[in-house]
Amino acid sequence: MLEKFALLGFGPGGWGWALLQGASITISIALATLPFGLALGLAIALAKRSEKAWLRRLATIYTTVFRGVPELLTLYIVYFGVQILLQQLWVKLGLAGSFSMPPFVAGMIALGMVLSAFSSEVWMGALNSIQPGQREAAAALGLSKAQAFRLVVFPQLMRVALPGLGNNWMVLLKETSLVSVITLPDIMFITTRANVVTKEPFLFFGAAMAIYLFFSLISAWSIGRLEARANRGYAAFGGATR
């Protein structure tokens, strides 16, 4: 039994360093995807509220597609399909060499597009909770639309959206396991490789489960702290916005 656990160590024959590397790539791609996906999701939510009908339709089509298509298929389309299109464009432009999309970038784009589709619904719900009168009051104070959004709307938006965005983050953290299929050496890639070499599936997949669970527990604690901080002023007035 001790010999099996030695496979998780950092000595000769151990997979400890490889597992740490895989864990760092998993958390790195999740953290890189988060701001991209949330910012794009907010832009899509704002597009859905646009006065331009074509922009609203385009945003609706986007969310329908990326909420309905499996994440793995989106990843394949970005990594293989988009790469082929860009390579053809590369050749047509007469550029030297060839174009190759790094797996990390492909994973970040694909997961970010899926995240943006789901987070846009969270942003929409939060935007709908902001009373129109607050924007009117900001305009009366001489604030531009951009200033009103940044100084008045967005702080309230974050407070309302945080629980839903926290759930989006937890889902994203687990979906990073899909990038192993495009040879990015994340936790799942490393543990699958270790299982093939050692024939110890319970040991290594159990280690992967423990790592994901650790990340999830830290995330849940951090999100809880952020929510408590965001709600401090709101709770102080008995839950009423002043």
Short mmCIF file of N, CA and C in Angstrom, two decimals, residues 19-173:
data_model
loop_
_atom_site.label_atom_id
_atom_site.label_comp_id
_atom_site.label_asym_id
_atom_site.label_seq_id
_atom_site.Cartn_x
_atom_site.Cartn_y
_atom_site.Cartn_z
N LEU A 19 1.99 16.16 -11.18
CA LEU A 19 0.66 16.53 -10.69
C LEU A 19 0.59 18.00 -10.32
N LEU A 20 1.66 18.52 -9.71
CA LEU A 20 1.68 19.95 -9.39
C LEU A 20 1.65 20.80 -10.65
N GLN A 21 2.39 20.37 -11.67
CA GLN A 21 2.38 21.09 -12.94
C GLN A 21 0.99 21.07 -13.56
N GLY A 22 0.35 19.90 -13.51
CA GLY A 22 -1.00 19.79 -14.05
C GLY A 22 -1.98 20.67 -13.30
N ALA A 23 -1.84 20.72 -11.96
CA ALA A 23 -2.72 21.56 -11.15
C ALA A 23 -2.51 23.04 -11.48
N SER A 24 -1.26 23.43 -11.69
CA SER A 24 -0.98 24.83 -12.01
C SER A 24 -1.57 25.21 -13.36
N ILE A 25 -1.54 24.30 -14.33
CA ILE A 25 -2.12 24.59 -15.64
C ILE A 25 -3.64 24.67 -15.55
N THR A 26 -4.23 23.78 -14.75
CA THR A 26 -5.69 23.81 -14.57
C THR A 26 -6.14 25.13 -13.99
N ILE A 27 -5.51 25.57 -12.92
CA ILE A 27 -5.93 26.83 -12.29
C ILE A 27 -5.56 28.02 -13.17
N SER A 28 -4.46 27.91 -13.91
CA SER A 28 -4.04 29.01 -14.79
C SER A 28 -5.04 29.24 -15.92
N ILE A 29 -5.50 28.16 -16.54
CA ILE A 29 -6.44 28.33 -17.66
C ILE A 29 -7.79 28.80 -17.14
N ALA A 30 -8.17 28.37 -15.94
CA ALA A 30 -9.43 28.84 -15.35
C ALA A 30 -9.36 30.34 -15.05
N LEU A 31 -8.25 30.77 -14.46
CA LEU A 31 -8.09 32.19 -14.11
C LEU A 31 -7.95 33.06 -15.36
N ALA A 32 -7.33 32.53 -16.40
CA ALA A 32 -7.18 33.28 -17.65
C ALA A 32 -8.52 33.40 -18.38
N THR A 33 -9.34 32.36 -18.27
CA THR A 33 -10.63 32.34 -18.96
C THR A 33 -11.66 33.23 -18.28
N LEU A 34 -11.60 33.31 -16.94
CA LEU A 34 -12.63 34.01 -16.17
C LEU A 34 -12.85 35.46 -16.61
N PRO A 35 -11.83 36.33 -16.62
CA PRO A 35 -12.09 37.72 -17.03
C PRO A 35 -12.55 37.84 -18.47
N PHE A 36 -12.00 37.01 -19.35
CA PHE A 36 -12.40 37.04 -20.76
C PHE A 36 -13.87 36.66 -20.90
N GLY A 37 -14.27 35.57 -20.25
CA GLY A 37 -15.65 35.09 -20.36
C GLY A 37 -16.65 36.02 -19.71
N LEU A 38 -16.30 36.58 -18.54
CA LEU A 38 -17.23 37.47 -17.85
C LEU A 38 -17.39 38.80 -18.58
N ALA A 39 -16.28 39.34 -19.08
CA ALA A 39 -16.35 40.61 -19.82
C ALA A 39 -17.17 40.43 -21.10
N LEU A 40 -16.94 39.33 -21.81
CA LEU A 40 -17.71 39.07 -23.03
C LEU A 40 -19.18 38.83 -22.69
N GLY A 41 -19.43 38.14 -21.58
CA GLY A 41 -20.80 37.91 -21.15
C GLY A 41 -21.53 39.20 -20.83
N LEU A 42 -20.83 40.13 -20.17
CA LEU A 42 -21.44 41.43 -19.87
C LEU A 42 -21.74 42.20 -21.15
N ALA A 43 -20.82 42.14 -22.11
CA ALA A 43 -21.04 42.81 -23.40
C ALA A 43 -22.26 42.21 -24.11
N ILE A 44 -22.42 40.91 -24.04
CA ILE A 44 -23.56 40.25 -24.68
C ILE A 44 -24.86 40.65 -23.98
N ALA A 45 -24.83 40.72 -22.65
CA ALA A 45 -26.02 41.13 -21.89
C ALA A 45 -26.42 42.55 -22.26
N LEU A 46 -25.44 43.43 -22.39
CA LEU A 46 -25.74 44.81 -22.79
C LEU A 46 -26.27 44.87 -24.22
N ALA A 47 -25.75 43.98 -25.07
CA ALA A 47 -26.24 43.92 -26.45
C ALA A 47 -27.70 43.47 -26.49
N LYS A 48 -28.06 42.57 -25.58
CA LYS A 48 -29.45 42.11 -25.54
C LYS A 48 -30.41 43.21 -25.10
N ARG A 49 -29.88 44.21 -24.40
CA ARG A 49 -30.70 45.33 -23.96
C ARG A 49 -30.57 46.54 -24.89
N SER A 50 -29.87 46.34 -26.00
CA SER A 50 -29.64 47.43 -26.94
C SER A 50 -30.94 47.87 -27.62
N GLU A 51 -30.96 49.10 -28.05
CA GLU A 51 -32.11 49.61 -28.80
C GLU A 51 -32.09 49.11 -30.25
N LYS A 52 -30.97 48.57 -30.69
CA LYS A 52 -30.84 48.07 -32.06
C LYS A 52 -31.29 46.62 -32.12
N ALA A 53 -32.29 46.35 -32.93
CA ALA A 53 -32.88 45.01 -33.01
C ALA A 53 -31.87 43.98 -33.52
N TRP A 54 -31.05 44.37 -34.52
CA TRP A 54 -30.10 43.40 -35.08
C TRP A 54 -29.06 42.98 -34.05
N LEU A 55 -28.69 43.90 -33.15
CA LEU A 55 -27.72 43.58 -32.11
C LEU A 55 -28.34 42.63 -31.08
N ARG A 56 -29.61 42.86 -30.75
CA ARG A 56 -30.31 41.98 -29.82
C ARG A 56 -30.43 40.57 -30.40
N ARG A 57 -30.76 40.49 -31.69
CA ARG A 57 -30.89 39.17 -32.33
C ARG A 57 -29.56 38.44 -32.37
N LEU A 58 -28.50 39.17 -32.69
CA LEU A 58 -27.17 38.57 -32.76
C LEU A 58 -26.75 38.02 -31.40
N ALA A 59 -27.00 38.78 -30.34
CA ALA A 59 -26.65 38.34 -28.98
C ALA A 59 -27.47 37.13 -28.59
N THR A 60 -28.74 37.09 -28.97
CA THR A 60 -29.60 35.94 -28.65
C THR A 60 -29.14 34.69 -29.37
N ILE A 61 -28.77 34.84 -30.65
CA ILE A 61 -28.26 33.69 -31.41
C ILE A 61 -26.98 33.16 -30.78
N TYR A 62 -26.11 34.07 -30.37
CA TYR A 62 -24.83 33.67 -29.75
C TYR A 62 -25.07 32.83 -28.50
N THR A 63 -25.92 33.32 -27.60
CA THR A 63 -26.15 32.59 -26.35
C THR A 63 -26.88 31.27 -26.61
N THR A 64 -27.79 31.26 -27.58
CA THR A 64 -28.50 30.02 -27.90
C THR A 64 -27.54 28.95 -28.40
N VAL A 65 -26.61 29.36 -29.26
CA VAL A 65 -25.65 28.40 -29.83
C VAL A 65 -24.72 27.85 -28.75
N PHE A 66 -24.08 28.73 -28.00
CA PHE A 66 -23.05 28.27 -27.07
C PHE A 66 -23.60 27.72 -25.77
N ARG A 67 -24.88 27.93 -25.49
CA ARG A 67 -25.51 27.24 -24.37
C ARG A 67 -26.03 25.87 -24.79
N GLY A 68 -26.27 25.72 -26.11
CA GLY A 68 -26.84 24.47 -26.60
C GLY A 68 -25.83 23.46 -27.11
N VAL A 69 -24.67 23.95 -27.56
CA VAL A 69 -23.63 23.05 -28.10
C VAL A 69 -22.76 22.53 -26.96
N PRO A 70 -22.45 21.21 -26.95
CA PRO A 70 -21.57 20.67 -25.89
C PRO A 70 -20.23 21.39 -25.84
N GLU A 71 -19.72 21.58 -24.63
CA GLU A 71 -18.45 22.29 -24.45
C GLU A 71 -17.31 21.61 -25.20
N LEU A 72 -17.32 20.28 -25.21
CA LEU A 72 -16.25 19.55 -25.89
C LEU A 72 -16.27 19.83 -27.38
N LEU A 73 -17.46 19.92 -27.96
CA LEU A 73 -17.57 20.22 -29.38
C LEU A 73 -17.08 21.64 -29.68
N THR A 74 -17.41 22.57 -28.80
CA THR A 74 -16.92 23.95 -28.96
C THR A 74 -15.39 23.97 -28.93
N LEU A 75 -14.82 23.20 -28.03
CA LEU A 75 -13.36 23.12 -27.92
C LEU A 75 -12.74 22.57 -29.19
N TYR A 76 -13.33 21.52 -29.76
CA TYR A 76 -12.82 20.94 -31.00
C TYR A 76 -12.94 21.92 -32.16
N ILE A 77 -14.06 22.64 -32.23
CA ILE A 77 -14.27 23.58 -33.32
C ILE A 77 -13.22 24.70 -33.27
N VAL A 78 -12.96 25.20 -32.06
CA VAL A 78 -11.97 26.28 -31.92
C VAL A 78 -10.57 25.77 -32.22
N TYR A 79 -10.21 24.62 -31.63
CA TYR A 79 -8.83 24.14 -31.75
C TYR A 79 -8.52 23.64 -33.16
N PHE A 80 -9.45 22.89 -33.76
CA PHE A 80 -9.18 22.33 -35.08
C PHE A 80 -9.75 23.21 -36.21
N GLY A 81 -11.05 23.56 -36.08
CA GLY A 81 -11.70 24.31 -37.15
C GLY A 81 -11.14 25.71 -37.34
N VAL A 82 -11.08 26.48 -36.27
CA VAL A 82 -10.58 27.85 -36.37
C VAL A 82 -9.11 27.85 -36.78
N GLN A 83 -8.37 26.87 -36.28
CA GLN A 83 -6.95 26.80 -36.63
C GLN A 83 -6.76 26.56 -38.13
N ILE A 84 -7.62 25.71 -38.71
CA ILE A 84 -7.54 25.45 -40.15
C ILE A 84 -7.89 26.70 -40.95
N LEU A 85 -8.94 27.41 -40.52
CA LEU A 85 -9.33 28.64 -41.21
C LEU A 85 -8.23 29.69 -41.15
N LEU A 86 -7.62 29.84 -39.98
CA LEU A 86 -6.54 30.82 -39.84
C LEU A 86 -5.31 30.41 -40.63
N GLN A 87 -5.07 29.11 -40.73
CA GLN A 87 -3.93 28.63 -41.53
C GLN A 87 -4.15 28.94 -43.01
N GLN A 88 -5.39 28.75 -43.49
CA GLN A 88 -5.70 29.06 -44.88
C GLN A 88 -5.55 30.56 -45.14
N LEU A 89 -6.00 31.37 -44.18
CA LEU A 89 -5.84 32.82 -44.31
C LEU A 89 -4.37 33.20 -44.31
N TRP A 90 -3.60 32.51 -43.48
CA TRP A 90 -2.15 32.74 -43.38
C TRP A 90 -1.49 32.52 -44.74
N VAL A 91 -1.90 31.43 -45.41
CA VAL A 91 -1.32 31.09 -46.71
C VAL A 91 -1.74 32.11 -47.77
N LYS A 92 -3.03 32.51 -47.75
CA LYS A 92 -3.53 33.46 -48.73
C LYS A 92 -2.85 34.82 -48.62
N LEU A 93 -2.47 35.17 -47.41
CA LEU A 93 -1.77 36.44 -47.19
C LEU A 93 -0.30 36.35 -47.60
N GLY A 94 0.14 35.13 -47.95
CA GLY A 94 1.51 34.94 -48.40
C GLY A 94 2.54 35.05 -47.30
N LEU A 95 2.12 34.80 -46.05
CA LEU A 95 3.05 34.89 -44.93
C LEU A 95 3.93 33.65 -44.85
N ALA A 96 5.16 33.83 -44.39
CA ALA A 96 6.09 32.70 -44.31
C ALA A 96 5.74 31.82 -43.11
N GLY A 97 6.12 30.55 -43.21
CA GLY A 97 5.88 29.62 -42.11
C GLY A 97 4.43 29.17 -42.07
N SER A 98 3.97 28.76 -40.89
CA SER A 98 2.59 28.28 -40.74
C SER A 98 2.01 28.80 -39.44
N PHE A 99 0.69 28.81 -39.36
CA PHE A 99 0.01 29.27 -38.15
C PHE A 99 -0.37 28.08 -37.29
N SER A 100 -0.09 28.17 -36.02
CA SER A 100 -0.45 27.10 -35.08
C SER A 100 -1.02 27.73 -33.82
N MET A 101 -2.21 27.29 -33.42
CA MET A 101 -2.84 27.83 -32.22
C MET A 101 -2.42 27.01 -31.01
N PRO A 102 -1.81 27.63 -30.00
CA PRO A 102 -1.42 26.90 -28.79
C PRO A 102 -2.65 26.31 -28.10
N PRO A 103 -2.55 25.10 -27.58
CA PRO A 103 -3.70 24.48 -26.89
C PRO A 103 -4.24 25.34 -25.75
N PHE A 104 -3.35 26.05 -25.03
CA PHE A 104 -3.80 26.88 -23.91
C PHE A 104 -4.72 27.98 -24.42
N VAL A 105 -4.32 28.63 -25.51
CA VAL A 105 -5.13 29.71 -26.08
C VAL A 105 -6.46 29.17 -26.59
N ALA A 106 -6.42 28.03 -27.28
CA ALA A 106 -7.65 27.43 -27.80
C ALA A 106 -8.60 27.08 -26.66
N GLY A 107 -8.05 26.51 -25.60
CA GLY A 107 -8.88 26.16 -24.45
C GLY A 107 -9.49 27.38 -23.80
N MET A 108 -8.70 28.43 -23.66
CA MET A 108 -9.19 29.67 -23.04
C MET A 108 -10.31 30.29 -23.88
N ILE A 109 -10.13 30.32 -25.19
CA ILE A 109 -11.15 30.91 -26.07
C ILE A 109 -12.44 30.09 -26.03
N ALA A 110 -12.31 28.76 -26.17
CA ALA A 110 -13.49 27.90 -26.20
C ALA A 110 -14.27 27.96 -24.89
N LEU A 111 -13.56 27.78 -23.77
CA LEU A 111 -14.22 27.83 -22.47
C LEU A 111 -14.76 29.23 -22.18
N GLY A 112 -14.05 30.25 -22.64
CA GLY A 112 -14.50 31.62 -22.45
C GLY A 112 -15.79 31.92 -23.19
N MET A 113 -15.93 31.36 -24.39
CA MET A 113 -17.16 31.56 -25.16
C MET A 113 -18.34 30.90 -24.48
N VAL A 114 -18.13 29.70 -23.96
CA VAL A 114 -19.20 29.01 -23.24
C VAL A 114 -19.55 29.78 -21.96
N LEU A 115 -18.52 30.19 -21.23
CA LEU A 115 -18.75 30.96 -20.00
C LEU A 115 -19.50 32.24 -20.29
N SER A 116 -19.15 32.93 -21.37
CA SER A 116 -19.81 34.20 -21.70
C SER A 116 -21.29 33.99 -21.98
N ALA A 117 -21.63 32.88 -22.63
CA ALA A 117 -23.03 32.60 -22.95
C ALA A 117 -23.86 32.41 -21.67
N PHE A 118 -23.30 31.66 -20.72
CA PHE A 118 -24.04 31.41 -19.47
C PHE A 118 -24.00 32.62 -18.54
N SER A 119 -22.85 33.28 -18.47
CA SER A 119 -22.75 34.44 -17.56
C SER A 119 -23.60 35.60 -18.06
N SER A 120 -23.86 35.67 -19.37
CA SER A 120 -24.69 36.76 -19.89
C SER A 120 -26.08 36.72 -19.29
N GLU A 121 -26.59 35.52 -19.00
CA GLU A 121 -27.91 35.40 -18.38
C GLU A 121 -27.87 35.92 -16.94
N VAL A 122 -26.76 35.67 -16.25
CA VAL A 122 -26.61 36.20 -14.89
C VAL A 122 -26.54 37.72 -14.92
N TRP A 123 -25.75 38.24 -15.86
CA TRP A 123 -25.65 39.70 -16.00
C TRP A 123 -27.01 40.31 -16.35
N MET A 124 -27.77 39.63 -17.21
CA MET A 124 -29.09 40.14 -17.60
C MET A 124 -30.01 40.25 -16.39
N GLY A 125 -30.03 39.21 -15.57
CA GLY A 125 -30.86 39.24 -14.37
C GLY A 125 -30.45 40.36 -13.43
N ALA A 126 -29.14 40.56 -13.30
CA ALA A 126 -28.64 41.63 -12.43
C ALA A 126 -28.99 43.00 -13.00
N LEU A 127 -28.85 43.17 -14.32
CA LEU A 127 -29.19 44.45 -14.95
C LEU A 127 -30.67 44.79 -14.79
N ASN A 128 -31.50 43.76 -14.88
CA ASN A 128 -32.94 43.98 -14.74
C ASN A 128 -33.33 44.37 -13.32
N SER A 129 -32.46 44.08 -12.35
CA SER A 129 -32.77 44.41 -10.96
C SER A 129 -32.44 45.87 -10.62
N ILE A 130 -31.68 46.51 -11.49
CA ILE A 130 -31.33 47.92 -11.25
C ILE A 130 -32.48 48.80 -11.72
N GLN A 131 -33.00 49.61 -10.83
CA GLN A 131 -34.14 50.46 -11.16
C GLN A 131 -33.75 51.54 -12.17
N PRO A 132 -34.59 51.77 -13.19
CA PRO A 132 -34.29 52.81 -14.19
C PRO A 132 -34.11 54.19 -13.59
N GLY A 133 -34.76 54.43 -12.47
CA GLY A 133 -34.65 55.74 -11.84
C GLY A 133 -33.24 56.10 -11.42
N GLN A 134 -32.42 55.09 -11.16
CA GLN A 134 -31.04 55.37 -10.76
C GLN A 134 -30.24 55.91 -11.94
N ARG A 135 -30.50 55.40 -13.11
CA ARG A 135 -29.83 55.94 -14.30
C ARG A 135 -30.31 57.36 -14.59
N GLU A 136 -31.58 57.57 -14.38
CA GLU A 136 -32.13 58.91 -14.61
C GLU A 136 -31.54 59.92 -13.61
N ALA A 137 -31.38 59.47 -12.36
CA ALA A 137 -30.78 60.35 -11.36
C ALA A 137 -29.34 60.67 -11.70
N ALA A 138 -28.60 59.65 -12.21
CA ALA A 138 -27.21 59.86 -12.61
C ALA A 138 -27.13 60.86 -13.76
N ALA A 139 -28.07 60.76 -14.70
CA ALA A 139 -28.11 61.70 -15.82
C ALA A 139 -28.42 63.11 -15.33
N ALA A 140 -29.29 63.19 -14.33
CA ALA A 140 -29.64 64.50 -13.78
C ALA A 140 -28.45 65.16 -13.09
N LEU A 141 -27.55 64.33 -12.59
CA LEU A 141 -26.34 64.86 -11.95
C LEU A 141 -25.26 65.24 -12.95
N GLY A 142 -25.54 65.02 -14.23
CA GLY A 142 -24.59 65.39 -15.27
C GLY A 142 -23.62 64.30 -15.64
N LEU A 143 -23.87 63.07 -15.19
CA LEU A 143 -22.98 61.95 -15.53
C LEU A 143 -23.31 61.43 -16.92
N SER A 144 -22.29 61.10 -17.67
CA SER A 144 -22.51 60.49 -18.98
C SER A 144 -22.99 59.05 -18.76
N LYS A 145 -23.44 58.39 -19.85
CA LYS A 145 -23.89 57.01 -19.73
C LYS A 145 -22.78 56.10 -19.24
N ALA A 146 -21.55 56.33 -19.74
CA ALA A 146 -20.41 55.52 -19.32
C ALA A 146 -20.10 55.74 -17.84
N GLN A 147 -20.14 56.99 -17.39
CA GLN A 147 -19.88 57.29 -15.99
C GLN A 147 -20.98 56.74 -15.08
N ALA A 148 -22.22 56.84 -15.54
CA ALA A 148 -23.33 56.31 -14.75
C ALA A 148 -23.21 54.81 -14.59
N PHE A 149 -22.79 54.13 -15.67
CA PHE A 149 -22.64 52.68 -15.59
C PHE A 149 -21.50 52.31 -14.64
N ARG A 150 -20.38 53.01 -14.77
CA ARG A 150 -19.21 52.68 -13.96
C ARG A 150 -19.38 53.03 -12.48
N LEU A 151 -20.00 54.17 -12.20
CA LEU A 151 -20.06 54.65 -10.82
C LEU A 151 -21.34 54.27 -10.08
N VAL A 152 -22.43 54.10 -10.83
CA VAL A 152 -23.72 53.85 -10.18
C VAL A 152 -24.21 52.42 -10.42
N VAL A 153 -24.23 51.99 -11.67
CA VAL A 153 -24.82 50.70 -12.02
C VAL A 153 -23.91 49.53 -11.68
N PHE A 154 -22.65 49.60 -12.12
CA PHE A 154 -21.77 48.44 -12.01
C PHE A 154 -21.53 47.97 -10.56
N PRO A 155 -21.31 48.86 -9.60
CA PRO A 155 -21.13 48.37 -8.22
C PRO A 155 -22.33 47.56 -7.71
N GLN A 156 -23.54 48.03 -8.05
CA GLN A 156 -24.73 47.29 -7.65
C GLN A 156 -24.87 46.00 -8.45
N LEU A 157 -24.47 46.07 -9.70
CA LEU A 157 -24.53 44.92 -10.59
C LEU A 157 -23.71 43.76 -10.03
N MET A 158 -22.51 44.06 -9.57
CA MET A 158 -21.62 43.03 -9.04
C MET A 158 -22.22 42.37 -7.80
N ARG A 159 -22.84 43.17 -6.95
CA ARG A 159 -23.43 42.61 -5.73
C ARG A 159 -24.52 41.60 -6.07
N VAL A 160 -25.38 41.96 -7.02
CA VAL A 160 -26.49 41.08 -7.39
C VAL A 160 -26.00 39.86 -8.18
N ALA A 161 -25.00 40.07 -9.03
CA ALA A 161 -24.55 39.01 -9.93
C ALA A 161 -23.59 38.01 -9.28
N LEU A 162 -22.96 38.40 -8.17
CA LEU A 162 -21.90 37.57 -7.59
C LEU A 162 -22.30 36.11 -7.34
N PRO A 163 -23.45 35.82 -6.73
CA PRO A 163 -23.79 34.40 -6.51
C PRO A 163 -23.85 33.59 -7.81
N GLY A 164 -24.49 34.16 -8.83
CA GLY A 164 -24.57 33.45 -10.11
C GLY A 164 -23.23 33.32 -10.79
N LEU A 165 -22.42 34.38 -10.73
CA LEU A 165 -21.08 34.32 -11.33
C LEU A 165 -20.19 33.34 -10.58
N GLY A 166 -20.41 33.24 -9.27
CA GLY A 166 -19.66 32.25 -8.48
C GLY A 166 -19.97 30.84 -8.94
N ASN A 167 -21.24 30.57 -9.24
CA ASN A 167 -21.61 29.25 -9.77
C ASN A 167 -20.97 29.03 -11.14
N ASN A 168 -20.95 30.07 -11.96
CA ASN A 168 -20.29 29.96 -13.27
C ASN A 168 -18.82 29.60 -13.12
N TRP A 169 -18.14 30.20 -12.14
CA TRP A 169 -16.73 29.91 -11.89
C TRP A 169 -16.55 28.45 -11.47
N MET A 170 -17.42 27.94 -10.60
CA MET A 170 -17.29 26.56 -10.15
C MET A 170 -17.46 25.58 -11.32
N VAL A 171 -18.40 25.90 -12.21
CA VAL A 171 -18.59 25.06 -13.40
C VAL A 171 -17.37 25.15 -14.31
N LEU A 172 -16.87 26.35 -14.50
CA LEU A 172 -15.68 26.54 -15.34
C LEU A 172 -14.50 25.74 -14.81
N LEU A 173 -14.32 25.74 -13.50
CA LEU A 173 -13.21 25.03 -12.89
C LEU A 173 -13.24 23.55 -13.25
#
